[in-house]
XYZ file of C-alpha atoms in Angstrom:
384
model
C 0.000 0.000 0.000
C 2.826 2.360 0.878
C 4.213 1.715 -2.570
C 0.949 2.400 -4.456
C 1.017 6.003 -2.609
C 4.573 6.769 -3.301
C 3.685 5.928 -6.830
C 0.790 8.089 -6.753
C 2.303 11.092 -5.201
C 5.133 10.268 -7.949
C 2.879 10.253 -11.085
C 0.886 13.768 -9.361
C 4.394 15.908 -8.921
C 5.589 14.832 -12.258
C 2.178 16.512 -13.323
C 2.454 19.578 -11.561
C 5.837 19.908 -12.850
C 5.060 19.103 -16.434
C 2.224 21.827 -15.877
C 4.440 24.149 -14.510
C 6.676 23.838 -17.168
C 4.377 24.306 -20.065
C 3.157 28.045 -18.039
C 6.171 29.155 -17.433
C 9.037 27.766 -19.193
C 10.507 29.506 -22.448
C 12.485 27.647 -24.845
C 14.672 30.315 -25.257
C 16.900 29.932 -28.460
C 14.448 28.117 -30.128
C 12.333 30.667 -31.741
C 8.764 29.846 -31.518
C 7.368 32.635 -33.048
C 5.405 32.288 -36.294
C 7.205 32.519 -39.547
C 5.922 33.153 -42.707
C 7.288 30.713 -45.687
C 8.392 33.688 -47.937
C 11.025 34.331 -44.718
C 12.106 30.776 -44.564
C 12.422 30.646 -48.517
C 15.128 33.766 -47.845
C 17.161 32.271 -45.646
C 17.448 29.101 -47.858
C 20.503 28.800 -49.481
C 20.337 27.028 -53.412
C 20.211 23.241 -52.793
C 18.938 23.378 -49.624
C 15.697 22.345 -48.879
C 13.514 22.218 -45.709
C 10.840 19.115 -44.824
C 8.011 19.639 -42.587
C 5.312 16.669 -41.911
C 2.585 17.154 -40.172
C 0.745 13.556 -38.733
C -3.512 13.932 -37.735
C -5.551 10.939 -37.312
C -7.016 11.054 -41.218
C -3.570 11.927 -42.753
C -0.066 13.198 -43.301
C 1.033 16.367 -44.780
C 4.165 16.460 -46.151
C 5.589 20.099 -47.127
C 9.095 21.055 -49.176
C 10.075 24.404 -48.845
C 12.847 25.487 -51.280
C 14.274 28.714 -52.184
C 12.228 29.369 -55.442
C 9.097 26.689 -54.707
C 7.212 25.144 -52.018
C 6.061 21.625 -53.063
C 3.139 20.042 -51.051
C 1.072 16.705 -50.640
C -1.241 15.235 -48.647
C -1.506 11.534 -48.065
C -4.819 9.485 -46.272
C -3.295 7.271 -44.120
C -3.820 8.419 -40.281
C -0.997 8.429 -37.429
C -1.892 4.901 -36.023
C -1.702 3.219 -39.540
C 1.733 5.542 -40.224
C 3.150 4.666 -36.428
C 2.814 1.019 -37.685
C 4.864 1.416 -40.952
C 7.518 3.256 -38.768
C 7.281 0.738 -36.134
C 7.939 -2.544 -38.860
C 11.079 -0.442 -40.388
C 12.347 0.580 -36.748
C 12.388 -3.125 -35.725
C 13.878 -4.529 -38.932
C 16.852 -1.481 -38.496
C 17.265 -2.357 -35.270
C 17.851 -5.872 -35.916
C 20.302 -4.858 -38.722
C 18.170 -6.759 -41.262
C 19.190 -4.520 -44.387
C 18.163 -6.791 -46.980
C 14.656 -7.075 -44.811
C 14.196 -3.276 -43.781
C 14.908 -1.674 -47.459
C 11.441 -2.510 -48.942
C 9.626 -0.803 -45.559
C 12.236 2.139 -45.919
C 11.197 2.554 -49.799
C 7.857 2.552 -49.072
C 7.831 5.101 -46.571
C 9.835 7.371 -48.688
C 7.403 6.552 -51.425
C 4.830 7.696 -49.269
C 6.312 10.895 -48.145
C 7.829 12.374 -51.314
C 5.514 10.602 -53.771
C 6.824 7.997 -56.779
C 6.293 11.302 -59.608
C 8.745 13.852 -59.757
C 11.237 14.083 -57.409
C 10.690 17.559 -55.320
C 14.483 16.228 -53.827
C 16.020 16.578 -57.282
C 19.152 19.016 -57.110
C 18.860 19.294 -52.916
C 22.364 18.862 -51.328
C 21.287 19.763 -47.537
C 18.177 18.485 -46.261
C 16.387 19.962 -42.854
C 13.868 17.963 -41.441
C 11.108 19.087 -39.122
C 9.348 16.116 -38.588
C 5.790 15.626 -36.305
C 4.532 12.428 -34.767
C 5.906 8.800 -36.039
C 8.253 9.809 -38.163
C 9.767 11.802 -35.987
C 11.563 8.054 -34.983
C 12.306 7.664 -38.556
C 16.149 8.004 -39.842
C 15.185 9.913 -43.067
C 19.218 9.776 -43.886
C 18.057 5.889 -44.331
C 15.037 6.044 -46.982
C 15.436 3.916 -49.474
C 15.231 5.071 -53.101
C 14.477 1.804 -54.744
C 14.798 3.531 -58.421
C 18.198 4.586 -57.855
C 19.279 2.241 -55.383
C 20.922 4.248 -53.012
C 19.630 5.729 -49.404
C 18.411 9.405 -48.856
C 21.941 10.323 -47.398
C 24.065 9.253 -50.533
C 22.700 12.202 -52.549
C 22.593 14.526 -49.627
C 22.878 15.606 -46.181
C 20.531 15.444 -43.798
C 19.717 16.848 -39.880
C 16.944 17.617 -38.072
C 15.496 20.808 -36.452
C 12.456 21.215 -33.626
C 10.805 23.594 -35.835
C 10.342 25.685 -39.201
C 11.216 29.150 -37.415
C 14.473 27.050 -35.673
C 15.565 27.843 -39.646
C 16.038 31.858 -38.163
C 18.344 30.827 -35.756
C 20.503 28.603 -38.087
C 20.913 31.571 -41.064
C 22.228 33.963 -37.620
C 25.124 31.356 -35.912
C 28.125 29.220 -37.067
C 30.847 27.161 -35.370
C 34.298 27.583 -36.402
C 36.966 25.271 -36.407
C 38.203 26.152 -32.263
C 34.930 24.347 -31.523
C 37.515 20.769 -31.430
C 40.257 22.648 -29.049
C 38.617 21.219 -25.832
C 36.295 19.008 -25.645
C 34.659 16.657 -22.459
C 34.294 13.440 -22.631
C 32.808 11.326 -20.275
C 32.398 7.044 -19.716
C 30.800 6.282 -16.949
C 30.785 2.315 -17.016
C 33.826 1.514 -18.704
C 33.597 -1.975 -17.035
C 30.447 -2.897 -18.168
C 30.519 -1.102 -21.529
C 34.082 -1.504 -22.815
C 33.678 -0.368 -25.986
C 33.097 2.711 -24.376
C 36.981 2.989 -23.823
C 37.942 2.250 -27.187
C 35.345 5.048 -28.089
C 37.310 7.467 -25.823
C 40.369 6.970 -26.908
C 39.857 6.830 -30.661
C 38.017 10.249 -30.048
C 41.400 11.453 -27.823
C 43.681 10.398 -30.443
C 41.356 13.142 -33.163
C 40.378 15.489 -31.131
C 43.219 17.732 -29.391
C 42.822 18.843 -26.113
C 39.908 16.554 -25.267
C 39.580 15.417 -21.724
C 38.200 11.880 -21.094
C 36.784 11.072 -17.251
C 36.017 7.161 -16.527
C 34.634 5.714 -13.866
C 34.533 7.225 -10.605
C 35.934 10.127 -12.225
C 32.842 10.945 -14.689
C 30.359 12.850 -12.596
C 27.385 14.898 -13.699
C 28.911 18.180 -11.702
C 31.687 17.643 -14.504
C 29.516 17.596 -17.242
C 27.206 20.448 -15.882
C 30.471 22.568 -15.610
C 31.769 21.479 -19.296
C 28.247 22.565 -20.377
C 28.539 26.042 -18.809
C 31.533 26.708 -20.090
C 30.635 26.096 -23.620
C 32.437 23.218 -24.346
C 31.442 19.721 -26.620
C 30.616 16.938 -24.523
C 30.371 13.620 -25.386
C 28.894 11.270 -23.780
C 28.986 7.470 -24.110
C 26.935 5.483 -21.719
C 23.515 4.635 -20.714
C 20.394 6.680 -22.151
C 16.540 5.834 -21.144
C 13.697 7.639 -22.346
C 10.625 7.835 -19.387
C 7.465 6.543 -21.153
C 5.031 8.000 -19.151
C 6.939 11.133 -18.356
C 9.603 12.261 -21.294
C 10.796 15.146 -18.564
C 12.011 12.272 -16.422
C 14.162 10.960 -19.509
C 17.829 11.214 -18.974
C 21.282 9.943 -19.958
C 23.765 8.974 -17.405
C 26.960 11.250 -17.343
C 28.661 9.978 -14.222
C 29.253 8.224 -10.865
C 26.361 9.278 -8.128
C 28.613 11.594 -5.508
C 25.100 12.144 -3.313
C 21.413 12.493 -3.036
C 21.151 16.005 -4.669
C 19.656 15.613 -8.076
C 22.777 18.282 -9.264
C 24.927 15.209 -8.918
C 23.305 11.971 -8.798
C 25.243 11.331 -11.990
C 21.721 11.536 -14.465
C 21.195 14.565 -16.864
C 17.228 14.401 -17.155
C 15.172 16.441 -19.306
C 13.129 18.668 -16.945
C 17.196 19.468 -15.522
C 18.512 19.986 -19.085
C 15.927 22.500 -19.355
C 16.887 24.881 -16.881
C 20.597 24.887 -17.580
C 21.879 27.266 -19.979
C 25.087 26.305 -22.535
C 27.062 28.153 -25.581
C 28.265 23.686 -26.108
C 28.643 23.825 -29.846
C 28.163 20.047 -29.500
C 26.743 17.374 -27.252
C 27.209 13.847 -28.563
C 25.106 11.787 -26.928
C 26.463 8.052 -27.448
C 23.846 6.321 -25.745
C 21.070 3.850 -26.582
C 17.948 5.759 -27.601
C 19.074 8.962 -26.999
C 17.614 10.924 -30.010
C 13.909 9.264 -29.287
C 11.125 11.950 -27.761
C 7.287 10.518 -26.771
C 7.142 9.727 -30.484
C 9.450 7.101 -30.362
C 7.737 5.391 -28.150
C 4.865 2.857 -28.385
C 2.642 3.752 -29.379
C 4.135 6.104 -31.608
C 1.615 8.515 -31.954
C 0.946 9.693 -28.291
C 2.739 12.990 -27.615
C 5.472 14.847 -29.058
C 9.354 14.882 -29.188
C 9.167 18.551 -27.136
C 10.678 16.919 -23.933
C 13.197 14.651 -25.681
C 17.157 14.695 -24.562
C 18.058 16.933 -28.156
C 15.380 18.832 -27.375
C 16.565 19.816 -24.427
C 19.722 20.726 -25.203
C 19.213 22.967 -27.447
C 16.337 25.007 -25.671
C 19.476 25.046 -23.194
C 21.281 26.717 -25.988
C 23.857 23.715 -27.861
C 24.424 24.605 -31.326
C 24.192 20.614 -32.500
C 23.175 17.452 -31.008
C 24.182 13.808 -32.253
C 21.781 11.153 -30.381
C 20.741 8.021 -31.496
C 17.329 6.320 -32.439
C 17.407 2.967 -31.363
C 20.419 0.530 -29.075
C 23.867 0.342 -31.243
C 26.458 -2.024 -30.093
C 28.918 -0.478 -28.105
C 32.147 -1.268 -30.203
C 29.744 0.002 -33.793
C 29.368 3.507 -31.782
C 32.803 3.654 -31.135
C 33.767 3.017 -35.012
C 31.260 5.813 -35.649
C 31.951 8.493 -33.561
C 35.639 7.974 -34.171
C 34.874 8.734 -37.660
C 32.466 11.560 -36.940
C 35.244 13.203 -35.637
C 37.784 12.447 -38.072
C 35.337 14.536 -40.543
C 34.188 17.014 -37.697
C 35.970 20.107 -39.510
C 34.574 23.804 -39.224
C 32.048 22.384 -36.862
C 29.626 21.078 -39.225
C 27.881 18.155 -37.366
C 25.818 17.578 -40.358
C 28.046 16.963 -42.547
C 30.630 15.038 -40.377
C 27.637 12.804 -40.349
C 26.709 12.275 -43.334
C 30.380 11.714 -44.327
C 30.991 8.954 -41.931
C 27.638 7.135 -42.807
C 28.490 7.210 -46.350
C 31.779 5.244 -45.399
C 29.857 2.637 -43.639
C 27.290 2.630 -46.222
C 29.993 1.209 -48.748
C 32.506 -1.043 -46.218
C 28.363 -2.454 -46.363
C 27.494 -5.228 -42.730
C 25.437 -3.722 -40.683
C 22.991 -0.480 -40.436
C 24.109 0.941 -37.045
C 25.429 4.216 -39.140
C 21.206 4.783 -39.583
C 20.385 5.390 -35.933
C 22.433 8.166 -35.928
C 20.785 11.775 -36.851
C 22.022 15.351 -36.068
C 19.384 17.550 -34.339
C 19.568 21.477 -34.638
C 22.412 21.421 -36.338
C 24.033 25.084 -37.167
C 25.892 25.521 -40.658
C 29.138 25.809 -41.226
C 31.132 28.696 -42.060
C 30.291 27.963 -46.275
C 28.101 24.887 -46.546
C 30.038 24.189 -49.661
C 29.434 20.460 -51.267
C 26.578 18.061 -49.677
């Protein structure tokens, strides 16, 4: 009986917080104001092209806004039939079944950008702004079954909370001092050795980084890397809170007390009221990039309290999280080569580069649960 209770008063603070939140808090950084799509065509650069969907329970919109067009369709196929179509090609990813996931990935880009004329053709950067289920959908991995190749092959791709987060993107860049310090923090190296080789790889590339293990990763350490505006990266644990995304959280060290400032656990609702300059938080953990969308069923809530989320209402320019679990020793192999392509501070393209390389050296699909949220451009977006 005690426990029920507990539970109770659990479930009714998390409320009142979640309530609080949504009166008070203000996503600062993100720019929520409207926008009207003659402003976002201006700040489009040529070949670059901006996605929104929008999921209801009859049908999905899909819009493409380019510089000189806007391109638009509507499909009838509701958010419970399109949460079960993400929810087939999710499973068949995560069970690096390539051969077995590439007819669910065509379909679903058949669905979004039609089988006509492409509205992609000539697009070298892609920004996505996606609502509902395929907001846990890799859109670097659609399938184009005409050309035989995935989205990402023909261009880059990254993700942004909304269509006025486009303001914010045409006003910042990271230069290259972005890779002259860097945290990075491995909390269970025990447990999760490949979580060492990770570290080092990324110590080797990246001058000046710091790496804490063990006992000596603590979440004080990463709050203070944070404030100071530095990348962290972070590879260990992530768990997203079903019934409460604010209670979501990724683990960033050893427990040092009871205070929730260092019980080791970054969680949402604390993300939130921390402010950063972090040009980049890598989050190398297992579902890291998922929001309520993710989740099953997919198409209850919205990705508005997810970890990338988050961190950039807390201000971080980029954020690399993942969509489903990757095998410790594939995350390492990526993010060491993320960072061998990290250049100028373009977390996009790094990205794109480094999934393109496991793309061709062919195995597995880990490279597709990786996705690049808010990313700012580079200083010149040059080639795709």
């Amino acid at each position: 009986e005690l426990r029920e209770q507990l539970d109770r008063a659990l479930v009714t603070a998390r409320m009142s917080y979640e309530e609080f939140l949504a009166r008070h808090a203000a996503p600062a950084g993100l720019d929520q104001h409207r926008i009207s799509v003659a402003a976002v065509q201006s700040l489009l650069a040529d070949g670059e092209a901006l996605v929104a969907t929008l999921a209801g329970p009859d049908r999905l919109d899909v819009f493409v806004v380019r510089r000189g067009s806007v391109w638009q369709r509507s499909v009838a196929v509701g958010d419970r039939e399109l949460a079960a179509r993400v929810r087939i090609a999710r499973q068949l990813l995560g069970q690096s079944q390539a051969d077995a996931a590439l007819p669910a990935l065509g379909a679903l880009r058949a669905m979004v950008f039609g089988s006509g004329a492409d509205p992609l053709a000539g697009v070298s950067r892609l920004m996505v702004v996606a609502h509902g289920p395929l907001g846990a959908v890799p859109f670097a991995a659609l399938w184009d079954a005409k050309e035989g190749q995935f989205l990402v092959e023909r261009m880059t791709v990254g993700y942004l909370p909304s269509v006025a987060a486009v303001v914010r993107l045409a006003d910042s860049a990271v230069s290259g001092r972005a890779r002259e310090r860097m945290l990075v923090v491995v909390p269970f190296p025990d447990s999760l050795p490949g979580t060492m080789e990770e570290a080092r790889l990324i110590r080797s590339l990246v001058p000046g980084s710091e790496v804490r293990r063990g006992a000596e990763a603590t979440e004080r350490g990463a709050r203070a890397a944070l404030t100071a505006g530095m990348p962290l990266h972070v590879a260990s644990h992530g768990d997203h809170d079903v019934q409460n995304a604010l209670f979501s959280g990724v683990t960033v060290g050893r427990a040092r007390g009871r205070s929730s400032a260092d019980d080791g656990r970054l969680e949402v609702h604390e993300i939130l009221a921390m402010r950063t300059r972090s040009p980049l938080v890598f989050l190398s953990g297992c579902e890291s990039g998922l929001g309520a969308s993710g989740q099953d069923p997919f198409d209850r809530g919205s990705d508005e309290a997810s970890l990338p989320q988050a961190f950039l209402i807390a201000g971080a320019g980029s954020v690399v999280a993942t969509l489903w679990r990757v095998p410790d020793r594939g995350a390492a192999r990526i993010a060491a080569g993320f960072y061998r392509h990290w250049v100028g501070g373009d977390a996009v393209k790094a990205l794109a580069v480094v999934q393109r390389e496991e793309i061709r050296a062919g195995g597995r699909m880990a490279w597709a649960a990786y996705s690049v949220f808010g990313a700012r451009r580079n200083l010149g977006l040059g080639g795709p």
